[in-house]
CSV table of C-alpha atoms in Angstrom, one decimal:
chain,number,residue,atom,x,y,z
A,1,MET,CA,0.0,0.0,0.0
A,2,ARG,CA,1.4,3.4,-1.0
A,3,ALA,CA,2.4,5.5,2.0
A,4,ILE,CA,0.9,9.0,2.4
A,5,SER,CA,3.3,11.7,3.5
A,6,SER,CA,2.6,14.0,6.4
A,7,SER,CA,2.8,17.0,3.9
A,8,GLN,CA,0.0,15.4,1.9
A,9,VAL,CA,-2.1,15.1,5.0
A,10,LEU,CA,-1.5,18.7,6.1
A,11,ASN,CA,-2.0,20.1,2.6
A,12,HIS,CA,-5.1,18.1,1.6
A,13,GLY,CA,-6.4,17.1,5.0
A,14,PHE,CA,-7.9,13.8,4.0
A,15,SER,CA,-6.9,11.1,1.6
A,16,SER,CA,-9.1,8.2,0.7
A,17,THR,CA,-8.1,5.0,-1.1
A,18,PRO,CA,-11.1,2.7,-1.9
A,19,ILE,CA,-10.4,-1.1,-1.5
A,20,ARG,CA,-12.3,-3.6,-3.5
A,21,ARG,CA,-14.6,-5.7,-1.3
A,22,PRO,CA,-17.2,-8.4,-1.7
A,23,SER,CA,-20.9,-7.7,-1.2
A,24,TYR,CA,-22.4,-8.9,2.0
A,25,GLY,CA,-25.9,-8.8,0.8
A,26,PHE,CA,-27.0,-6.0,3.1
A,27,SER,CA,-29.7,-3.8,1.4
A,28,GLY,CA,-30.2,-0.2,2.3
A,29,VAL,CA,-27.4,0.1,4.8
A,30,SER,CA,-23.8,-0.4,3.6
A,31,PHE,CA,-20.7,-1.0,5.6
A,32,PRO,CA,-18.0,1.0,3.8
A,33,ARG,CA,-14.5,-0.3,3.9
A,34,LYS,CA,-11.8,2.2,3.1
A,35,LEU,CA,-8.5,3.4,4.3
A,36,PHE,CA,-8.3,7.0,5.4
A,37,VAL,CA,-5.5,8.9,7.0
A,38,CYS,CA,-5.6,12.2,8.8
A,39,LYS,CA,-3.6,14.2,11.2
A,40,ALA,CA,-5.2,12.6,14.2
A,41,ASN,CA,-5.7,9.0,13.2
A,42,SER,CA,-6.2,6.4,10.5
A,43,VAL,CA,-8.4,3.4,10.1
A,44,GLU,CA,-7.8,0.4,7.9
A,45,PHE,CA,-10.4,-2.3,7.2
A,46,LYS,CA,-9.1,-5.8,7.0
A,47,ALA,CA,-10.3,-8.6,4.8
A,48,ASP,CA,-12.5,-9.9,7.6
A,49,GLY,CA,-14.3,-6.5,8.0
A,50,SER,CA,-12.6,-5.6,11.2
A,51,ALA,CA,-10.9,-2.2,11.6
A,52,SER,CA,-7.3,-1.4,12.4
A,53,PHE,CA,-6.7,1.9,14.1
A,54,THR,CA,-3.0,2.5,13.2
A,55,THR,CA,-2.3,5.9,14.7
A,56,VAL,CA,-5.1,6.7,17.0
A,57,PRO,CA,-3.9,7.6,20.5
A,58,PRO,CA,-4.5,4.5,22.7
A,59,THR,CA,-6.3,6.5,25.4
A,60,LEU,CA,-8.6,8.2,23.0
A,61,LEU,CA,-9.4,4.9,21.2
A,62,ALA,CA,-10.1,3.2,24.5
A,63,ALA,CA,-12.5,6.0,25.5
A,64,GLU,CA,-14.3,5.9,22.2
A,65,LYS,CA,-14.7,2.1,22.4
A,66,GLU,CA,-16.2,2.3,25.9
A,67,GLU,CA,-18.6,5.0,24.8
A,68,ALA,CA,-19.6,2.9,21.7
A,69,LYS,CA,-20.2,-0.1,24.0
A,70,ALA,CA,-22.3,2.0,26.3
A,71,VAL,CA,-24.4,3.3,23.4
A,72,LEU,CA,-24.9,-0.2,22.0
A,73,THR,CA,-25.7,-1.7,25.4
A,74,LEU,CA,-28.3,1.0,26.1
A,75,PHE,CA,-29.7,0.6,22.6
A,76,LEU,CA,-30.1,-3.2,23.0
A,77,ARG,CA,-31.7,-2.8,26.4
A,78,LYS,CA,-34.2,-0.3,25.0
A,79,GLN,CA,-35.2,-2.9,22.5
A,80,GLY,CA,-36.2,-5.3,25.2
A,81,LEU,CA,-33.1,-7.3,25.9
A,82,SER,CA,-32.2,-8.2,29.5
A,83,ASN,CA,-29.1,-6.9,31.1
A,84,ALA,CA,-27.5,-10.4,30.9
A,85,ALA,CA,-28.5,-10.8,27.2
A,86,SER,CA,-27.1,-7.3,26.3
A,87,THR,CA,-23.8,-8.1,28.1
A,88,ARG,CA,-23.5,-11.4,26.3
A,89,THR,CA,-24.0,-9.7,22.9
A,90,ILE,CA,-21.5,-6.9,23.8
A,91,ASN,CA,-18.9,-9.6,24.7
A,92,LYS,CA,-19.2,-11.1,21.2
A,93,ALA,CA,-19.3,-7.8,19.4
A,94,ASP,CA,-15.6,-6.7,19.2
A,95,HIS,CA,-15.7,-6.5,15.4
A,96,PHE,CA,-18.9,-4.6,15.4
A,97,ILE,CA,-17.6,-2.1,18.1
A,98,ALA,CA,-14.6,-1.5,15.9
A,99,HIS,CA,-16.9,-0.9,13.0
A,100,LEU,CA,-18.9,1.7,15.0
A,101,ILE,CA,-15.6,3.5,15.8
A,102,SER,CA,-14.8,3.6,12.1
A,103,LYS,CA,-18.2,5.1,11.5
A,104,LEU,CA,-17.4,7.8,13.9
A,105,HIS,CA,-14.1,8.6,12.3
A,106,SER,CA,-15.7,8.6,8.9
A,107,ILE,CA,-18.6,10.9,9.9
A,108,HIS,CA,-16.3,13.3,11.8
A,109,LYS,CA,-13.2,13.0,9.7
A,110,SER,CA,-12.7,16.8,9.6
A,111,ARG,CA,-12.6,16.9,13.4
A,112,TYR,CA,-10.1,14.2,13.7
A,113,LEU,CA,-7.9,16.0,11.2
A,114,VAL,CA,-7.5,18.9,13.6
A,115,GLY,CA,-7.2,16.6,16.6
A,116,ARG,CA,-10.6,17.4,18.1
A,117,GLU,CA,-12.1,14.9,20.5
A,118,LEU,CA,-15.8,14.1,20.1
A,119,THR,CA,-18.1,14.8,23.0
A,120,THR,CA,-20.3,12.1,24.5
A,121,LEU,CA,-23.3,13.8,22.9
A,122,GLU,CA,-21.7,13.9,19.5
A,123,ILE,CA,-20.8,10.2,19.7
A,124,ARG,CA,-24.4,9.2,20.6
A,125,ASN,CA,-26.0,11.5,18.0
A,126,SER,CA,-23.8,9.8,15.4
A,127,LEU,CA,-24.3,6.2,16.4
A,128,ILE,CA,-27.9,6.0,17.6
A,129,PRO,CA,-29.4,6.9,14.2
A,130,TYR,CA,-27.1,4.4,12.5
A,131,LEU,CA,-28.2,1.6,15.0
A,132,GLU,CA,-31.8,2.6,14.4
A,133,SER,CA,-31.3,2.2,10.6
A,134,LEU,CA,-29.9,-1.3,11.2
A,135,LEU,CA,-32.8,-2.2,13.4
A,136,GLU,CA,-35.3,-1.0,10.8
A,137,GLU,CA,-33.6,-3.2,8.2
A,138,HIS,CA,-32.8,-6.3,10.1
A,139,GLY,CA,-35.5,-6.3,12.9
A,140,ASN,CA,-35.3,-9.2,15.3
A,141,ILE,CA,-32.0,-10.6,13.9
A,142,LEU,CA,-30.1,-7.4,14.8
A,143,VAL,CA,-28.4,-9.2,17.6
A,144,ASP,CA,-27.1,-11.9,15.2
A,145,VAL,CA,-25.9,-9.1,12.9
A,146,VAL,CA,-24.0,-7.5,15.8
A,147,GLU,CA,-22.5,-10.7,17.1
A,148,LYS,CA,-21.5,-12.1,13.6
A,149,PHE,CA,-20.3,-8.9,12.0
A,150,PRO,CA,-19.0,-8.7,9.3
A,151,HIS,CA,-20.7,-12.0,8.2
A,152,PRO,CA,-24.4,-11.3,8.9
A,153,PRO,CA,-26.9,-14.2,8.9
A,154,ASN,CA,-29.1,-14.7,5.8
A,155,LYS,CA,-32.3,-12.9,6.4
A,156,GLU,CA,-34.2,-15.9,4.8
A,157,THR,CA,-32.7,-18.3,7.3
A,158,PRO,CA,-35.5,-19.5,9.7
A,159,THR,CA,-35.0,-18.1,13.1
A,160,ALA,CA,-35.6,-19.7,16.5
A,161,PRO,CA,-39.1,-19.7,17.9
A,162,ALA,CA,-40.1,-16.3,19.2
A,163,THR,CA,-39.4,-15.6,22.8
A,164,PRO,CA,-40.9,-12.7,24.9
A,165,THR,CA,-37.7,-10.9,24.3
A,166,THR,CA,-37.6,-11.2,20.6
A,167,THR,CA,-41.3,-10.5,20.3
A,168,LYS,CA,-40.9,-7.3,22.2
A,169,MET,CA,-37.9,-6.4,20.0
A,170,THR,CA,-39.9,-7.1,16.8
A,171,MET,CA,-42.7,-4.9,18.0
A,172,THR,CA,-40.2,-2.1,18.8
A,173,MET,CA,-38.6,-2.2,15.4
A,174,THR,CA,-41.9,-0.9,13.8
A,175,THR,CA,-41.5,2.4,15.8
A,176,ASN,CA,-40.2,5.3,13.8
A,177,ALA,CA,-36.9,7.0,14.9
A,178,PRO,CA,-38.3,10.1,16.7
A,179,GLU,CA,-40.8,7.9,18.7
A,180,LEU,CA,-38.1,5.4,19.5
A,181,ILE,CA,-35.8,8.1,21.0
A,182,ASN,CA,-38.7,9.6,22.9
A,183,THR,CA,-39.6,6.1,24.2
A,184,LYS,CA,-36.0,5.6,25.5
A,185,LYS,CA,-36.2,8.8,27.5
A,186,LEU,CA,-39.6,8.0,28.8
A,187,ARG,CA,-38.5,4.6,30.0
A,188,ALA,CA,-35.5,6.0,31.7
A,189,ILE,CA,-37.5,8.8,33.4
A,190,ALA,CA,-40.2,6.4,34.4
A,191,ARG,CA,-37.5,4.3,36.1
A,192,MET,CA,-36.4,7.3,38.1
A,193,SER,CA,-40.0,8.5,39.0
A,194,ASN,CA,-41.7,7.9,42.2
A,195,THR,CA,-44.4,5.2,41.8
A,196,GLY,CA,-45.7,5.2,45.3
A,197,SER,CA,-42.8,4.6,47.6
A,198,LYS,CA,-39.1,4.8,47.8
A,199,SER,CA,-38.8,1.0,47.6
A,200,ASN,CA,-40.0,1.2,44.0
A,201,LEU,CA,-37.2,3.5,43.0
A,202,PRO,CA,-33.6,2.6,42.0
A,203,PRO,CA,-31.4,2.8,45.1
A,204,HIS,CA,-29.5,5.8,43.8
A,205,VAL,CA,-32.6,8.0,43.7
A,206,PRO,CA,-33.2,8.2,47.5
A,207,TYR,CA,-29.4,8.3,48.0
A,208,LEU,CA,-29.1,11.4,45.8
A,209,ILE,CA,-32.2,13.0,47.4
A,210,ASP,CA,-30.5,12.5,50.8
A,211,LEU,CA,-27.4,14.3,49.4
A,212,GLY,CA,-29.6,17.3,48.7
A,213,MET,CA,-30.6,16.7,45.1
A,214,ASP,CA,-34.2,17.5,44.2
A,215,HIS,CA,-36.2,14.6,42.6
A,216,GLU,CA,-37.0,16.8,39.6
A,217,GLN,CA,-33.3,17.5,39.1
A,218,ILE,CA,-32.7,13.7,39.0
A,219,LYS,CA,-35.3,13.3,36.4
A,220,ASP,CA,-33.9,16.2,34.4
A,221,ILE,CA,-30.4,14.6,34.4
A,222,THR,CA,-32.1,11.4,33.1
A,223,ARG,CA,-33.8,13.4,30.3
A,224,ARG,CA,-30.4,14.7,29.2
A,225,PHE,CA,-28.4,11.5,30.0
A,226,PRO,CA,-30.7,8.4,30.0
A,227,ALA,CA,-27.9,6.1,31.0
A,228,PHE,CA,-27.9,7.7,34.4
A,229,ALA,CA,-31.1,5.8,35.2
A,230,TYR,CA,-29.2,2.5,35.1
A,231,TYR,CA,-26.1,3.4,37.0
A,232,ASN,CA,-25.4,1.1,40.0
A,233,LEU,CA,-25.3,2.9,43.3
A,234,ASP,CA,-22.6,0.9,45.1
A,235,ARG,CA,-20.3,0.3,42.0
A,236,LYS,CA,-20.5,3.7,40.3
A,237,ILE,CA,-22.3,6.6,42.1
A,238,ARG,CA,-21.3,6.2,45.8
A,239,PRO,CA,-17.6,5.6,45.1
A,240,VAL,CA,-17.4,8.8,43.0
A,241,VAL,CA,-19.3,10.8,45.6
A,242,ASP,CA,-17.1,9.5,48.4
A,243,PHE,CA,-14.0,10.3,46.3
A,244,LEU,CA,-15.2,13.9,45.8
A,245,LEU,CA,-15.8,14.3,49.5
A,246,GLU,CA,-12.3,13.1,50.3
A,247,LEU,CA,-10.9,15.7,47.9
A,248,GLY,CA,-12.6,18.4,50.0
A,249,VAL,CA,-15.7,19.0,47.9
A,250,LEU,CA,-18.5,20.3,50.1
A,251,ARG,CA,-21.4,17.9,50.5
A,252,LYS,CA,-23.8,20.7,49.4
A,253,ASP,CA,-21.8,21.1,46.2
A,254,ILE,CA,-22.1,17.4,45.1
A,255,PRO,CA,-25.6,17.8,43.6
A,256,THR,CA,-24.4,20.7,41.5
A,257,ILE,CA,-21.4,18.7,40.2
A,258,LEU,CA,-23.5,15.7,39.3
A,259,ILE,CA,-26.1,17.9,37.6
A,260,LYS,CA,-23.4,19.5,35.5
A,261,ARG,CA,-21.6,16.3,34.6
A,262,PRO,CA,-23.5,13.0,35.4
A,263,GLN,CA,-21.1,11.2,33.2
A,264,LEU,CA,-18.6,11.4,36.1
A,265,CYS,CA,-20.5,8.5,37.7
A,266,GLY,CA,-20.0,6.3,34.7
A,267,ILE,CA,-16.2,6.6,34.7
A,268,SER,CA,-13.8,4.2,36.5
A,269,LEU,CA,-12.0,5.8,39.4
A,270,SER,CA,-8.9,3.7,39.2
A,271,GLU,CA,-8.6,3.6,35.4
A,272,ASN,CA,-9.8,7.0,34.4
A,273,LEU,CA,-10.5,9.7,37.1
A,274,ILE,CA,-7.4,9.2,39.3
A,275,PRO,CA,-4.9,8.8,36.4
A,276,MET,CA,-6.4,11.9,34.7
A,277,MET,CA,-6.0,13.9,38.0
A,278,ALA,CA,-2.4,12.7,38.3
A,279,TYR,CA,-1.7,13.8,34.7
A,280,LEU,CA,-3.2,17.2,35.2
A,281,GLU,CA,-1.2,17.7,38.4
A,282,GLU,CA,2.0,16.9,36.3
A,283,LEU,CA,0.9,19.7,34.1
A,284,GLY,CA,0.8,22.1,37.0
A,285,VAL,CA,-2.8,22.0,38.3
A,286,ASP,CA,-2.7,22.8,42.0
A,287,LYS,CA,-3.7,19.6,43.8
A,288,LYS,CA,-4.9,21.7,46.8
A,289,GLN,CA,-7.5,23.3,44.5
A,290,TRP,CA,-9.2,20.2,43.2
A,291,ALA,CA,-12.4,20.9,45.1
A,292,LYS,CA,-12.7,24.3,43.4
A,293,VAL,CA,-11.6,23.1,40.0
A,294,ILE,CA,-14.1,20.2,39.9
A,295,TYR,CA,-16.9,22.4,41.2
A,296,ARG,CA,-16.2,25.0,38.5
A,297,PHE,CA,-15.9,22.4,35.7
A,298,PRO,CA,-16.5,18.8,36.5
A,299,ALA,CA,-16.2,17.8,32.8
A,300,LEU,CA,-12.5,18.3,33.0
A,301,LEU,CA,-12.0,14.8,34.5
A,302,THR,CA,-14.0,13.2,31.7
A,303,TYR,CA,-11.7,14.4,28.8
A,304,SER,CA,-9.0,12.2,27.4
A,305,ARG,CA,-5.3,13.0,27.8
A,306,HIS,CA,-5.2,13.7,24.0
A,307,LYS,CA,-7.8,16.4,24.3
A,308,VAL,CA,-6.0,18.0,27.2
A,309,LYS,CA,-2.6,17.8,25.5
A,310,VAL,CA,-3.9,19.6,22.4
A,311,THR,CA,-4.9,22.6,24.6
A,312,VAL,CA,-1.7,22.5,26.6
A,313,ASP,CA,0.4,22.4,23.4
A,314,PHE,CA,-1.5,25.5,22.1
A,315,CYS,CA,-0.7,27.4,25.3
A,316,SER,CA,2.9,26.5,24.9
A,317,GLU,CA,2.9,27.8,21.4
A,318,LEU,CA,1.8,31.2,22.8
A,319,GLY,CA,4.8,31.2,25.1
A,320,LEU,CA,3.3,30.2,28.4
A,321,SER,CA,5.6,28.3,30.8
A,322,SER,CA,4.6,25.0,32.3
A,323,LYS,CA,3.9,26.8,35.6
A,324,SER,CA,1.7,29.4,33.9
A,325,ILE,CA,-0.2,26.7,32.0
A,326,GLY,CA,-0.9,24.9,35.3
A,327,LYS,CA,-2.3,28.2,36.8
A,328,VAL,CA,-4.5,28.7,33.7
A,329,LEU,CA,-5.9,25.2,34.0
A,330,THR,CA,-6.5,25.7,37.8
A,331,ARG,CA,-8.2,29.1,37.4
A,332,CYS,CA,-10.1,28.4,34.2
A,333,PRO,CA,-10.5,24.6,33.6
A,334,HIS,CA,-13.2,25.4,31.1
A,335,ILE,CA,-10.5,26.3,28.6
A,336,ILE,CA,-10.0,22.5,27.9
A,337,SER,CA,-13.6,22.4,26.5
A,338,TYR,CA,-12.8,25.1,23.9
A,339,SER,CA,-11.8,23.8,20.4
A,340,VAL,CA,-8.2,24.9,19.6
A,341,ASP,CA,-8.9,25.3,15.9
A,342,ASP,CA,-12.4,26.6,16.1
A,343,LYS,CA,-12.2,28.8,19.2
A,344,LEU,CA,-8.8,29.4,20.7
A,345,ARG,CA,-6.7,29.9,17.6
A,346,PRO,CA,-9.1,32.3,15.9
A,347,THR,CA,-9.5,34.3,19.1
A,348,ALA,CA,-5.8,34.5,19.5
A,349,ALA,CA,-5.5,35.7,15.9
A,350,TYR,CA,-8.1,38.4,16.6
A,351,PHE,CA,-6.3,39.7,19.7
A,352,CYS,CA,-3.0,39.6,17.8
A,353,SER,CA,-4.5,41.8,15.1
A,354,LEU,CA,-5.2,44.4,17.7
A,355,GLY,CA,-1.6,44.4,18.8
A,356,ILE,CA,-2.2,42.6,22.1
A,357,ASP,CA,0.3,40.3,23.7
A,358,VAL,CA,-1.8,37.1,23.3
A,359,GLY,CA,0.2,34.9,25.7
A,360,SER,CA,0.1,37.5,28.4
A,361,LEU,CA,-3.6,37.9,28.0
A,362,LEU,CA,-4.2,34.2,28.1
A,363,LYS,CA,-2.2,33.9,31.3
A,364,ARG,CA,-4.0,36.8,33.1
A,365,CYS,CA,-7.5,36.4,31.8
A,366,PRO,CA,-8.1,32.9,30.1
A,367,GLN,CA,-11.9,33.3,30.3
A,368,THR,CA,-11.6,35.9,27.6
A,369,PHE,CA,-10.8,33.2,25.1
A,370,GLY,CA,-14.2,31.6,25.5
A,371,LEU,CA,-16.0,34.7,24.2
A,372,SER,CA,-17.5,35.0,20.7
A,373,ILE,CA,-15.5,37.1,18.4
A,374,GLU,CA,-18.6,38.4,16.6
A,375,ALA,CA,-20.9,38.7,19.5
A,376,ASN,CA,-18.5,39.9,22.2
A,377,LEU,CA,-15.1,41.0,21.1
A,378,LYS,CA,-15.7,43.0,18.0
A,379,PRO,CA,-18.7,45.0,19.4
A,380,ILE,CA,-16.6,46.1,22.4
A,381,THR,CA,-13.6,47.0,20.2
A,382,GLU,CA,-16.0,49.1,18.0
A,383,PHE,CA,-17.5,50.6,21.1
A,384,PHE,CA,-14.2,52.3,22.1
A,385,LEU,CA,-13.2,53.1,18.5
A,386,GLU,CA,-16.4,54.9,18.0
A,387,ARG,CA,-15.8,57.0,21.1
A,388,GLY,CA,-12.5,58.4,19.9
A,389,PHE,CA,-10.0,55.8,21.2
A,390,THR,CA,-7.3,54.6,18.8
A,391,LEU,CA,-6.7,50.9,18.1
A,392,GLY,CA,-3.4,51.2,20.0
A,393,GLU,CA,-5.2,52.7,23.0
A,394,VAL,CA,-7.7,49.8,23.0
A,395,ALA,CA,-4.8,47.3,22.9
A,396,THR,CA,-3.2,49.1,25.8
A,397,MET,CA,-6.4,49.0,27.8
A,398,VAL,CA,-6.9,45.3,27.2
A,399,SER,CA,-3.3,44.6,28.0
A,400,ARG,CA,-3.7,46.4,31.3
A,401,TYR,CA,-7.1,45.0,32.1
A,402,GLY,CA,-7.8,41.7,30.3
A,403,ALA,CA,-11.3,41.4,31.8
A,404,LEU,CA,-12.4,44.4,29.8
A,405,TYR,CA,-14.0,42.2,27.1
A,406,THR,CA,-15.9,40.1,29.7
A,407,PHE,CA,-18.2,42.9,30.6
A,408,SER,CA,-21.7,43.5,29.2
A,409,LEU,CA,-21.7,46.3,26.7
A,410,VAL,CA,-25.2,47.4,27.6
A,411,GLU,CA,-25.3,46.8,31.3
A,412,ASN,CA,-21.7,47.7,32.2
A,413,LEU,CA,-19.6,49.6,29.7
A,414,LEU,CA,-22.3,52.0,28.3
A,415,PRO,CA,-23.6,53.4,31.7
A,416,LYS,CA,-20.1,53.8,33.1
A,417,TRP,CA,-18.9,55.5,30.0
A,418,GLU,CA,-21.9,57.9,30.2
A,419,PHE,CA,-21.1,58.7,33.8
A,420,PHE,CA,-17.4,59.2,32.9
A,421,GLN,CA,-18.5,61.8,30.4
A,422,THR,CA,-19.8,63.9,33.3
A,423,LEU,CA,-16.4,63.9,35.0
A,424,ASP,CA,-13.6,66.3,34.4
A,425,TYR,CA,-11.2,63.7,32.9
A,426,PRO,CA,-9.8,63.1,29.4
A,427,ASN,CA,-10.1,59.8,27.6
A,428,SER,CA,-6.5,59.1,28.3
A,429,GLU,CA,-7.4,58.6,32.0
A,430,LEU,CA,-9.3,55.5,31.0
A,431,VAL,CA,-6.3,54.3,28.9
A,432,LYS,CA,-4.2,54.6,32.0
A,433,PHE,CA,-6.8,53.0,34.3
A,434,PRO,CA,-9.3,50.8,32.3
A,435,GLN,CA,-10.0,49.0,35.7
A,436,PHE,CA,-12.6,51.8,36.1
A,437,PHE,CA,-15.0,49.6,34.3
A,438,GLY,CA,-14.6,46.9,36.9
A,439,TYR,CA,-15.9,48.9,39.8
A,440,SER,CA,-19.5,49.2,40.9
A,441,LEU,CA,-20.9,52.5,39.6
A,442,GLU,CA,-23.4,53.0,42.4
A,443,GLU,CA,-21.5,51.5,45.3
A,444,ARG,CA,-18.0,52.8,44.6
A,445,VAL,CA,-17.5,55.1,41.7
A,446,LYS,CA,-20.3,57.7,42.3
A,447,PRO,CA,-20.0,57.9,46.1
A,448,ARG,CA,-16.2,58.3,46.1
A,449,TYR,CA,-16.2,60.8,43.2
A,450,LYS,CA,-18.8,62.9,45.1
A,451,ILE,CA,-16.5,63.0,48.2
A,452,VAL,CA,-13.5,64.0,46.0
A,453,LYS,CA,-15.5,66.7,44.3
A,454,ASP,CA,-17.0,68.0,47.5
A,455,CYS,CA,-13.5,68.2,49.1
A,456,GLY,CA,-12.3,70.3,46.1
A,457,VAL,CA,-9.2,68.1,45.6
A,458,LYS,CA,-7.9,66.5,42.4
A,459,LEU,CA,-7.3,62.8,42.2
A,460,GLY,CA,-6.8,60.4,39.3
A,461,LEU,CA,-9.3,57.5,38.8
A,462,ASN,CA,-6.6,55.1,40.0
A,463,GLN,CA,-6.0,57.1,43.1
A,464,PHE,CA,-9.5,57.2,44.5
A,465,LEU,CA,-10.9,53.9,43.1
A,466,SER,CA,-8.2,51.3,43.6
A,467,CYS,CA,-7.5,51.8,47.3
A,468,SER,CA,-9.5,50.5,50.3
A,469,GLU,CA,-12.0,52.7,52.1
A,470,LYS,CA,-9.5,53.4,54.9
A,471,GLU,CA,-6.7,54.2,52.5
A,472,PHE,CA,-9.1,56.4,50.5
A,473,HIS,CA,-9.8,58.6,53.5
A,474,LYS,CA,-6.1,58.7,54.5
A,475,LEU,CA,-5.3,59.9,51.0
A,476,LEU,CA,-7.9,62.7,51.1
A,477,GLU,CA,-6.7,63.7,54.6
A,478,LYS,CA,-3.1,63.9,53.3
A,479,LYS,CA,-4.2,65.8,50.2
A,480,LEU,CA,-6.2,68.3,52.2
A,481,LYS,CA,-3.4,68.9,54.7
A,482,ARG,CA,-0.9,69.6,52.0
A,483,MET,CA,-3.3,72.1,50.4
A,484,CYS,CA,-3.9,73.8,53.8
A,485,ASP,CA,-0.2,73.9,54.6
A,486,ASP,CA,0.3,75.9,51.4
A,487,GLY,CA,-1.0,79.3,52.2
A,488,ALA,CA,-1.5,80.1,48.5
A,489,GLU,CA,-3.8,77.1,48.0
A,490,CYS,CA,-5.5,77.0,51.4
A,491,GLY,CA,-8.2,79.3,50.2
A,492,GLU,CA,-9.0,76.9,47.4
A,493,VAL,CA,-10.0,74.2,49.8
A,494,SER,CA,-13.8,73.9,49.8
A,495,GLU,CA,-15.8,74.4,53.0
A,496,VAL,CA,-16.7,70.7,52.9
A,497,GLY,CA,-13.1,69.8,52.6
A,498,SER,CA,-12.1,72.0,55.5
A,499,ALA,CA,-14.8,70.5,57.6
A,500,LEU,CA,-13.8,67.0,56.7
A,501,PHE,CA,-10.2,67.8,57.5
A,502,GLU,CA,-11.0,69.4,60.9
A,503,THR,CA,-13.1,66.4,61.9
A,504,GLY,CA,-10.5,63.9,60.6
A,505,LEU,CA,-12.8,62.8,57.8
C-alpha cells in the first residue's frame, strides 16, 4: 500500500483510497471499507471486515470504544433485551464495536484532522441513528448481525421460535426513529420517577435525594443523559461521591457537580479519574485546589489526555511556561472544552490583530478566550473606537485589564462611559486605568467621586478607586493637609473639605 506523507495530510487534510470488497448482501445500509489517513488518526479495514486503528492515541481509542459499548448496550436494552443478554452480545461484538468506531471517524473526519475529541453527545448523536437504521432493516435478527459482523446471517434463514424478548424487540422495530428516541427517554425517566414509595425507586434515587438533590433534578439529568437511570449505586455513584468528598468538595456542592456532569459516575475511578488527575497535576494543576476546580468544571476529568494535550500544546505555542499553564488550568479549567482550531486559535489571531500580547492575556484572563469574536469581542472594540480611542489605545487598555472584554456592553460599559463623560477627565485617563469599568458604579465610583469633588481636591481615577475605604480617607486627609499647609492654596479648599479635614474625615 502506498504510503501517504505528512505533507500530503497537512495540505489536503484527507486522503481516501477505496479497497475492492465483496458484497455482504445488506440492502439499504452499507458497511463502507476504506483506508483513510488524517492528522489525528487512521483506520484500515481488513479482509474480515474488522478495523485497524493504526495511529489513534490509545487512550482516545479506548475511551471511544467504551462510549460505543455504552451506546450499543443501552440501545439493545431499550429494544427489550435483558441486562444479561445485552452483556453477552457486547462480549461477542468486538468487530462490530470497531466498525462503530470507524463510522465515527468517517462521519467526523474533519474533526479528527485537527485533533478534536468528540463529546459524548456527538458520539451518541452519530451512532444511535445508525443503529436505528440497522434495526429497521434487520429487525429481530439485529443481535445476530451485531455478534456475527461482518458476516451477517441470511435474512431468509429460519429463526428460532419467538421468545418474549424477541417478540418485544420485533414490536419495537416498527416504531419510527423520533418515537423510539422519545420512548427511550420516557422509560429512563419512568424508572427514576416515584411510583408510590421509595422502595419502588432505584437505590441511587433516595441516595441522591439524601445528598440534597431534588427529585425533579434527578429526572432532568435522566432526560439529558438516560444512561444515568441505570447506574449502579454501590459500584458507580457512591464511590465517586465519596472520592469527591475526600478531595474536599463540600457535601452541598455534590448535587451541582452531578447535575453539570452526570457522566462522572460512569467513569472508572482507578482507570480514568485518578490517572487523569495525576496527569493534570503533572501539568501544574494545583492539587490543593481540586475541590474548586471540579466544582467549576467537573467535565475536566472526563476528557482524554489527548484532548488536554492539544490545549496544553497550544498554550505552549503562545509562550506560556509549564507553571503558567498549570495556573490557567486551575483558574479556568473550562479552557479545555474550547476547540483549539475553532475557538482558541481564531480568538488569539483576533487579539494579535489588535496588537495585544496574546500569551500575556491568556495567562492573566483565560476566560476571555471563551468569548465569541462576533458577539462579544468585535462589538466592544468598536464601542471604544467609535468614542475616539485609537486601536493602539484599545490594545493598551486590554493589555492592562484583560477582563475588559468580559463585561456586558449594555449593562456595564455603556452606563459607566456615560457617567465618565460627566467627569472632568480626558479619555487618556481610561487608557491609564481601564479598571474603572470593573468597579461598581453605584457603590464605589459615584460615592467616592462625590466626596473627592466636595473636598475640592484632584485625584486620578486610579487614586480614588483602587484603594481600600480606609486608605481612601487617608489619601484625602493627606491631600487636604498639603493644600492647607500651602497658604496660596488654602483658600481653594472647599468648605466641605475644610470641615472634613477638621473632623479627621
